[in-house]
mmCIF file of C-alpha atoms in Angstrom:
data_model
loop_
_atom_site.group_PDB
_atom_site.id
_atom_site.type_symbol
_atom_site.label_atom_id
_atom_site.label_comp_id
_atom_site.label_asym_id
_atom_site.label_seq_id
_atom_site.Cartn_x
_atom_site.Cartn_y
_atom_site.Cartn_z
ATOM 1 C CA MET A 39 -56.200 -24.937 -64.326
ATOM 2 C CA ALA A 40 -56.388 -25.391 -60.628
ATOM 3 C CA SER A 41 -55.346 -29.011 -60.988
ATOM 4 C CA ASN A 42 -52.238 -27.990 -62.905
ATOM 5 C CA GLY A 43 -51.227 -25.710 -60.063
ATOM 6 C CA ASN A 44 -51.910 -28.414 -57.561
ATOM 7 C CA GLY A 45 -49.712 -30.845 -59.592
ATOM 8 C CA SER A 46 -46.684 -28.512 -59.640
ATOM 9 C CA ALA A 47 -47.210 -27.641 -55.946
ATOM 10 C CA ALA A 48 -47.254 -31.250 -55.076
ATOM 11 C CA LEU A 49 -44.101 -31.903 -57.074
ATOM 12 C CA THR A 50 -42.461 -29.059 -55.013
ATOM 13 C CA ARG A 51 -43.504 -30.621 -51.793
ATOM 14 C CA ARG A 52 -42.179 -34.025 -52.793
ATOM 15 C CA ARG A 53 -38.775 -32.534 -53.873
ATOM 16 C CA PRO A 54 -37.657 -30.082 -51.153
ATOM 17 C CA SER A 55 -34.303 -28.246 -51.508
ATOM 18 C CA ILE A 56 -32.715 -30.384 -54.173
ATOM 19 C CA ASP A 57 -29.781 -28.846 -56.007
ATOM 20 C CA ILE A 58 -29.089 -30.231 -59.457
ATOM 21 C CA VAL A 59 -25.332 -30.994 -59.748
ATOM 22 C CA ASP A 60 -23.698 -31.015 -63.155
ATOM 23 C CA ALA A 61 -22.164 -34.419 -63.941
ATOM 24 C CA LYS A 62 -18.748 -32.855 -64.807
ATOM 25 C CA VAL A 63 -18.714 -30.871 -61.571
ATOM 26 C CA ALA A 64 -19.595 -34.053 -59.588
ATOM 27 C CA VAL A 65 -16.713 -35.951 -61.320
ATOM 28 C CA ASP A 66 -14.294 -33.102 -60.457
ATOM 29 C CA LEU A 67 -15.438 -33.073 -56.870
ATOM 30 C CA ALA A 68 -14.920 -36.830 -56.516
ATOM 31 C CA THR A 69 -11.487 -36.582 -58.145
ATOM 32 C CA ALA A 70 -10.330 -33.730 -55.847
ATOM 33 C CA GLN A 71 -11.778 -35.101 -52.601
ATOM 34 C CA THR A 72 -9.275 -35.208 -49.734
ATOM 35 C CA TYR A 73 -8.240 -38.172 -47.678
ATOM 36 C CA SER A 74 -9.992 -36.863 -44.594
ATOM 37 C CA GLU A 75 -13.318 -36.924 -46.351
ATOM 38 C CA ASN A 76 -13.045 -39.456 -49.136
ATOM 39 C CA VAL A 77 -16.356 -41.063 -49.708
ATOM 40 C CA PHE A 78 -14.741 -44.056 -51.330
ATOM 41 C CA LEU A 79 -12.934 -44.689 -48.083
ATOM 42 C CA PHE A 80 -15.868 -44.307 -45.737
ATOM 43 C CA VAL A 81 -16.014 -47.268 -43.330
ATOM 44 C CA PRO A 82 -19.471 -48.436 -44.490
ATOM 45 C CA ASN A 83 -18.176 -48.456 -48.115
ATOM 46 C CA LEU A 84 -15.016 -50.344 -47.119
ATOM 47 C CA ILE A 85 -17.474 -52.889 -45.577
ATOM 48 C CA GLY A 86 -19.261 -52.887 -48.940
ATOM 49 C CA TYR A 87 -16.133 -53.707 -50.826
ATOM 50 C CA THR A 88 -15.489 -56.552 -48.380
ATOM 51 C CA ARG A 89 -18.914 -57.913 -49.083
ATOM 52 C CA VAL A 90 -18.197 -57.852 -52.811
ATOM 53 C CA ILE A 91 -14.951 -59.761 -52.345
ATOM 54 C CA LEU A 92 -16.609 -62.393 -50.009
ATOM 55 C CA ALA A 93 -19.466 -62.780 -52.498
ATOM 56 C CA ALA A 94 -17.049 -63.304 -55.369
ATOM 57 C CA LEU A 95 -15.126 -65.972 -53.396
ATOM 58 C CA SER A 96 -18.463 -67.635 -52.484
ATOM 59 C CA LEU A 97 -19.349 -67.855 -56.130
ATOM 60 C CA HIS A 98 -15.961 -69.273 -56.899
ATOM 61 C CA TYR A 99 -16.615 -72.197 -54.597
ATOM 62 C CA MET A 100 -20.241 -72.596 -55.343
ATOM 63 C CA SER A 101 -19.896 -75.418 -57.901
ATOM 64 C CA TYR A 102 -17.582 -77.705 -55.898
ATOM 65 C CA HIS A 103 -17.184 -76.632 -52.217
ATOM 66 C CA PRO A 104 -20.528 -76.051 -50.470
ATOM 67 C CA LYS A 105 -19.072 -75.398 -47.056
ATOM 68 C CA TYR A 106 -16.750 -72.606 -48.158
ATOM 69 C CA CYS A 107 -19.464 -71.206 -50.392
ATOM 70 C CA THR A 108 -22.157 -71.122 -47.639
ATOM 71 C CA VAL A 109 -19.792 -69.633 -44.999
ATOM 72 C CA LEU A 110 -18.579 -66.886 -47.301
ATOM 73 C CA TYR A 111 -22.030 -66.077 -48.651
ATOM 74 C CA CYS A 112 -23.531 -65.900 -45.105
ATOM 75 C CA ILE A 113 -20.762 -63.586 -43.873
ATOM 76 C CA SER A 114 -21.229 -61.331 -46.889
ATOM 77 C CA CYS A 115 -25.008 -61.180 -46.174
ATOM 78 C CA LEU A 116 -24.472 -60.516 -42.464
ATOM 79 C CA LEU A 117 -22.162 -57.580 -43.249
ATOM 80 C CA ASP A 118 -25.135 -55.984 -44.961
ATOM 81 C CA ALA A 119 -26.578 -55.230 -41.531
ATOM 82 C CA VAL A 120 -23.183 -53.968 -40.222
ATOM 83 C CA ASP A 121 -22.576 -51.286 -42.850
ATOM 84 C CA GLY A 122 -25.865 -49.603 -42.130
ATOM 85 C CA HIS A 123 -25.054 -49.357 -38.351
ATOM 86 C CA ALA A 124 -21.581 -48.087 -39.184
ATOM 87 C CA ALA A 125 -22.969 -45.391 -41.514
ATOM 88 C CA ARG A 126 -25.350 -44.075 -38.814
ATOM 89 C CA ALA A 127 -22.838 -44.327 -35.979
ATOM 90 C CA LEU A 128 -20.032 -42.595 -37.883
ATOM 91 C CA GLY A 129 -22.177 -40.059 -39.783
ATOM 92 C CA GLN A 130 -20.957 -41.602 -43.039
ATOM 93 C CA ALA A 131 -24.199 -42.281 -44.879
ATOM 94 C CA SER A 132 -23.739 -41.649 -48.608
ATOM 95 C CA LYS A 133 -25.724 -42.038 -51.825
ATOM 96 C CA PHE A 134 -22.792 -43.989 -53.229
ATOM 97 C CA GLY A 135 -22.946 -46.407 -50.228
ATOM 98 C CA ALA A 136 -26.684 -46.871 -50.530
ATOM 99 C CA VAL A 137 -26.435 -47.748 -54.175
ATOM 100 C CA LEU A 138 -23.405 -49.989 -53.658
ATOM 101 C CA ASP A 139 -25.224 -51.793 -50.921
ATOM 102 C CA MET A 140 -28.332 -52.335 -53.077
ATOM 103 C CA VAL A 141 -26.330 -53.411 -56.170
ATOM 104 C CA THR A 142 -24.278 -55.865 -54.117
ATOM 105 C CA ASP A 143 -27.419 -57.430 -52.646
ATOM 106 C CA ARG A 144 -29.077 -57.741 -56.038
ATOM 107 C CA CYS A 145 -26.041 -59.181 -57.832
ATOM 108 C CA THR A 146 -25.179 -61.664 -55.091
ATOM 109 C CA THR A 147 -28.699 -63.045 -54.817
ATOM 110 C CA SER A 148 -29.106 -63.197 -58.603
ATOM 111 C CA CYS A 149 -25.840 -65.108 -58.961
ATOM 112 C CA LEU A 150 -27.099 -67.680 -56.473
ATOM 113 C CA LEU A 151 -30.419 -67.871 -58.345
ATOM 114 C CA CYS A 152 -28.540 -68.394 -61.623
ATOM 115 C CA TYR A 153 -26.852 -71.375 -60.104
ATOM 116 C CA LEU A 154 -30.250 -72.706 -58.810
ATOM 117 C CA THR A 155 -31.608 -72.569 -62.378
ATOM 118 C CA SER A 156 -29.009 -75.112 -63.335
ATOM 119 C CA ALA A 157 -29.490 -77.151 -60.185
ATOM 120 C CA TYR A 158 -33.249 -77.162 -60.614
ATOM 121 C CA PRO A 159 -33.845 -76.863 -64.359
ATOM 122 C CA GLU A 160 -37.520 -77.585 -63.950
ATOM 123 C CA TRP A 161 -37.837 -74.406 -61.944
ATOM 124 C CA ALA A 162 -35.631 -72.277 -64.135
ATOM 125 C CA LEU A 163 -38.428 -70.055 -65.260
ATOM 126 C CA ALA A 164 -39.507 -69.399 -61.665
ATOM 127 C CA PHE A 165 -35.914 -68.388 -60.697
ATOM 128 C CA GLN A 166 -35.543 -66.170 -63.761
ATOM 129 C CA PHE A 167 -38.852 -64.445 -62.808
ATOM 130 C CA LEU A 168 -37.499 -63.869 -59.261
ATOM 131 C CA ILE A 169 -34.326 -62.310 -60.635
ATOM 132 C CA THR A 170 -36.222 -60.011 -62.928
ATOM 133 C CA LEU A 171 -38.633 -58.979 -60.185
ATOM 134 C CA ASP A 172 -35.850 -58.322 -57.720
ATOM 135 C CA PHE A 173 -33.876 -56.143 -60.106
ATOM 136 C CA SER A 174 -36.803 -54.226 -61.609
ATOM 137 C CA SER A 175 -38.478 -53.554 -58.239
ATOM 138 C CA HIS A 176 -35.328 -52.182 -56.627
ATOM 139 C CA TYR A 177 -34.241 -50.251 -59.737
ATOM 140 C CA MET A 178 -37.617 -48.566 -60.035
ATOM 141 C CA HIS A 179 -37.769 -47.898 -56.296
ATOM 142 C CA MET A 180 -34.256 -46.401 -56.183
ATOM 143 C CA ASN A 181 -35.050 -44.108 -59.069
ATOM 144 C CA SER A 182 -38.383 -42.980 -57.513
ATOM 145 C CA SER A 183 -36.590 -42.360 -54.233
ATOM 146 C CA LEU A 184 -33.915 -40.216 -55.807
ATOM 147 C CA ILE A 185 -36.271 -38.271 -58.027
ATOM 148 C CA THR A 186 -38.501 -37.316 -55.126
ATOM 149 C CA GLY A 187 -35.596 -36.128 -52.965
ATOM 150 C CA SER A 188 -35.424 -38.959 -50.506
ATOM 151 C CA ARG A 189 -32.082 -39.310 -48.700
ATOM 152 C CA SER A 190 -32.319 -43.122 -48.876
ATOM 153 C CA HIS A 191 -34.447 -45.671 -50.650
ATOM 154 C CA LYS A 192 -35.185 -47.151 -47.261
ATOM 155 C CA GLN A 193 -37.044 -44.031 -46.197
ATOM 156 C CA VAL A 194 -40.704 -44.536 -47.194
ATOM 157 C CA ASP A 195 -43.513 -42.408 -46.010
ATOM 158 C CA GLY A 196 -46.530 -44.156 -44.540
ATOM 159 C CA ASP A 197 -48.823 -42.198 -46.846
ATOM 160 C CA VAL A 198 -47.023 -43.707 -49.812
ATOM 161 C CA SER A 199 -47.084 -47.334 -48.560
ATOM 162 C CA ARG A 200 -47.542 -48.538 -44.981
ATOM 163 C CA LEU A 201 -46.357 -51.968 -46.116
ATOM 164 C CA LEU A 202 -43.030 -50.679 -47.489
ATOM 165 C CA GLN A 203 -42.602 -48.345 -44.403
ATOM 166 C CA ARG A 204 -42.871 -51.327 -42.125
ATOM 167 C CA TYR A 205 -40.775 -53.520 -44.374
ATOM 168 C CA TYR A 206 -37.915 -50.974 -44.275
ATOM 169 C CA ASP A 207 -37.920 -50.861 -40.473
ATOM 170 C CA PRO A 208 -34.328 -52.123 -39.737
ATOM 171 C CA ARG A 209 -35.497 -55.096 -37.666
ATOM 172 C CA THR A 210 -38.135 -56.241 -40.144
ATOM 173 C CA LEU A 211 -35.793 -55.712 -43.031
ATOM 174 C CA PHE A 212 -33.134 -57.893 -41.410
ATOM 175 C CA VAL A 213 -35.555 -60.732 -40.644
ATOM 176 C CA VAL A 214 -37.195 -60.805 -44.014
ATOM 177 C CA CYS A 215 -33.876 -60.415 -45.988
ATOM 178 C CA ALA A 216 -32.150 -63.022 -43.807
ATOM 179 C CA GLY A 217 -35.056 -65.435 -44.236
ATOM 180 C CA ASN A 218 -35.153 -64.924 -47.926
ATOM 181 C CA GLU A 219 -31.417 -65.593 -48.339
ATOM 182 C CA LEU A 220 -31.610 -68.621 -46.025
ATOM 183 C CA PHE A 221 -34.280 -70.109 -48.250
ATOM 184 C CA TYR A 222 -32.142 -69.802 -51.346
ATOM 185 C CA ILE A 223 -29.048 -71.147 -49.503
ATOM 186 C CA SER A 224 -31.058 -74.077 -48.240
ATOM 187 C CA LEU A 225 -32.193 -74.851 -51.842
ATOM 188 C CA TYR A 226 -28.494 -74.881 -52.781
ATOM 189 C CA LEU A 227 -27.473 -77.104 -49.922
ATOM 190 C CA MET A 228 -30.290 -79.539 -50.628
ATOM 191 C CA LYS A 229 -28.289 -80.610 -53.713
ATOM 192 C CA TRP A 230 -25.356 -81.507 -51.483
ATOM 193 C CA VAL A 231 -26.902 -82.821 -48.250
ATOM 194 C CA HIS A 232 -28.917 -86.036 -48.606
ATOM 195 C CA THR A 233 -28.688 -87.633 -45.185
ATOM 196 C CA PRO A 234 -31.904 -87.206 -43.068
ATOM 197 C CA LEU A 235 -31.687 -85.914 -39.554
ATOM 198 C CA SER A 236 -32.633 -89.391 -38.165
ATOM 199 C CA GLU A 237 -29.327 -90.702 -39.530
ATOM 200 C CA SER A 238 -27.175 -87.638 -38.998
ATOM 201 C CA PHE A 239 -28.025 -87.298 -35.334
ATOM 202 C CA GLY A 240 -29.401 -90.722 -34.532
ATOM 203 C CA ILE A 241 -32.826 -89.221 -33.650
ATOM 204 C CA THR A 242 -35.789 -91.619 -33.396
ATOM 205 C CA GLY A 243 -39.422 -91.011 -32.619
ATOM 206 C CA ASP A 244 -42.978 -91.570 -33.503
ATOM 207 C CA GLY A 245 -45.560 -89.583 -35.309
ATOM 208 C CA PHE A 246 -44.661 -85.935 -36.047
ATOM 209 C CA VAL A 247 -41.122 -86.314 -34.649
ATOM 210 C CA ALA A 248 -40.474 -89.212 -37.019
ATOM 211 C CA TYR A 249 -41.836 -87.124 -39.885
ATOM 212 C CA LEU A 250 -39.535 -84.194 -39.039
ATOM 213 C CA VAL A 251 -36.385 -86.209 -38.678
ATOM 214 C CA SER A 252 -37.059 -87.809 -42.082
ATOM 215 C CA PHE A 253 -35.889 -84.551 -43.696
ATOM 216 C CA THR A 254 -32.412 -83.254 -44.124
ATOM 217 C CA TRP A 255 -31.556 -80.041 -42.252
ATOM 218 C CA PRO A 256 -31.470 -77.897 -45.424
ATOM 219 C CA GLU A 257 -34.975 -79.150 -46.260
ATOM 220 C CA LEU A 258 -36.264 -78.126 -42.787
ATOM 221 C CA ILE A 259 -34.742 -74.615 -43.225
ATOM 222 C CA ALA A 260 -36.372 -74.379 -46.644
ATOM 223 C CA TYR A 261 -39.803 -75.196 -45.205
ATOM 224 C CA VAL A 262 -39.390 -72.666 -42.407
ATOM 225 C CA THR A 263 -38.034 -69.875 -44.542
ATOM 226 C CA GLY A 264 -40.193 -70.493 -47.641
ATOM 227 C CA PRO A 265 -43.018 -68.296 -46.356
ATOM 228 C CA ILE A 266 -40.497 -65.496 -45.633
ATOM 229 C CA CYS A 267 -39.205 -65.714 -49.234
ATOM 230 C CA ALA A 268 -42.856 -65.508 -50.511
ATOM 231 C CA LEU A 269 -43.416 -62.381 -48.308
ATOM 232 C CA LYS A 270 -40.244 -60.790 -49.660
ATOM 233 C CA ASN A 271 -41.387 -61.217 -53.229
ATOM 234 C CA ILE A 272 -44.885 -59.899 -52.492
ATOM 235 C CA VAL A 273 -43.157 -56.796 -51.081
ATOM 236 C CA ASN A 274 -41.089 -56.601 -54.291
ATOM 237 C CA LEU A 275 -44.300 -56.571 -56.356
ATOM 238 C CA VAL A 276 -45.802 -53.844 -54.127
ATOM 239 C CA GLN A 277 -42.560 -51.809 -54.322
ATOM 240 C CA LEU A 278 -42.552 -52.101 -58.079
ATOM 241 C CA TRP A 279 -46.152 -50.962 -58.319
ATOM 242 C CA LYS A 280 -45.687 -48.033 -55.916
ATOM 243 C CA ALA A 281 -42.493 -46.855 -57.549
ATOM 244 C CA SER A 282 -44.186 -46.924 -60.920
ATOM 245 C CA LYS A 283 -47.009 -44.810 -59.573
ATOM 246 C CA VAL A 284 -44.549 -42.354 -58.003
ATOM 247 C CA LEU A 285 -42.674 -41.915 -61.307
ATOM 248 C CA VAL A 286 -45.880 -41.500 -63.263
ATOM 249 C CA GLY A 287 -47.042 -38.961 -60.684
ATOM 250 C CA VAL A 288 -43.829 -36.979 -61.102
ATOM 251 C CA ASP A 289 -44.307 -37.104 -64.878
ATOM 252 C CA LEU A 290 -47.849 -35.739 -64.541
ATOM 253 C CA ALA A 291 -46.781 -32.957 -62.135
ATOM 254 C CA GLU A 292 -43.897 -31.898 -64.388
ATOM 255 C CA ARG A 293 -46.227 -31.883 -67.491
ATOM 256 C CA ALA A 294 -48.699 -29.751 -65.457
ATOM 257 C CA LYS A 295 -45.920 -27.367 -64.499
ATOM 258 C CA ALA A 296 -44.772 -27.080 -68.056
ATOM 259 C CA ARG A 297 -48.322 -26.245 -69.284
ATOM 260 C CA GLU A 298 -48.618 -23.702 -66.542
ATOM 261 C CA GLU A 299 -45.372 -22.046 -67.602
ATOM 262 C CA GLN A 300 -46.491 -21.948 -71.238
ATOM 263 C CA LEU A 301 -49.743 -20.196 -70.195
ATOM 264 C CA LEU A 302 -47.747 -17.603 -68.253
ATOM 265 C CA LYS A 303 -45.553 -16.917 -71.176
ATOM 266 C CA LYS A 304 -48.593 -16.275 -73.356
ATOM 267 C CA HIS A 305 -49.964 -13.804 -70.898
#
């Protein structure tokens, strides 16, 4: 029975000072919130809404205007870094903002990948896998973070995963996410840009230089950012596995606690 006690104690350690809020109470609080502290109007969340609008406009232009599409998409992605800084600087971090941020990222990237499935039908299965992995990994991770009492899905203890802890460092996160998005954008632009650098900029050379300028600039970006995209998806796999283990661990601890309570009732 010692293991049962340890399981419930571990669950308590992982979930400090969490108050369960009734859904109806939460809805009433959100409805009655004042203008001075309206979470919907927090600056980071306003930035989040702007990201959604820019992403929607980008998707509108995706099939026929690559310049507008790329500019709007990139601005939307760059604002992803701004809202986090705004939340910390203004003391306006919120669970709603964290989920809004994550959902916007997932939906925006998935829409681009959906377009790539039609642009590269021979790679459709691979893009579908990437969409599935991205959504499942972050959904599982968000749920495991909330259920263990973490204030943000970006706060990962080193004893849970050193890789994820380093990945969610703001600087690392920005580089990896930016590289991942640039890879997908470059694949998109490769369908529109066909002129090699040698013709675009009149560059000539021998050997390795001649080899480089034989590519278009989106192709070069794809080669540079491809390894970053691979790293991002390896992290997604690790995140999915770790989140699954956390959720299973919570299940085991709760089952142990339930058995312990049943034994106490019998005695």
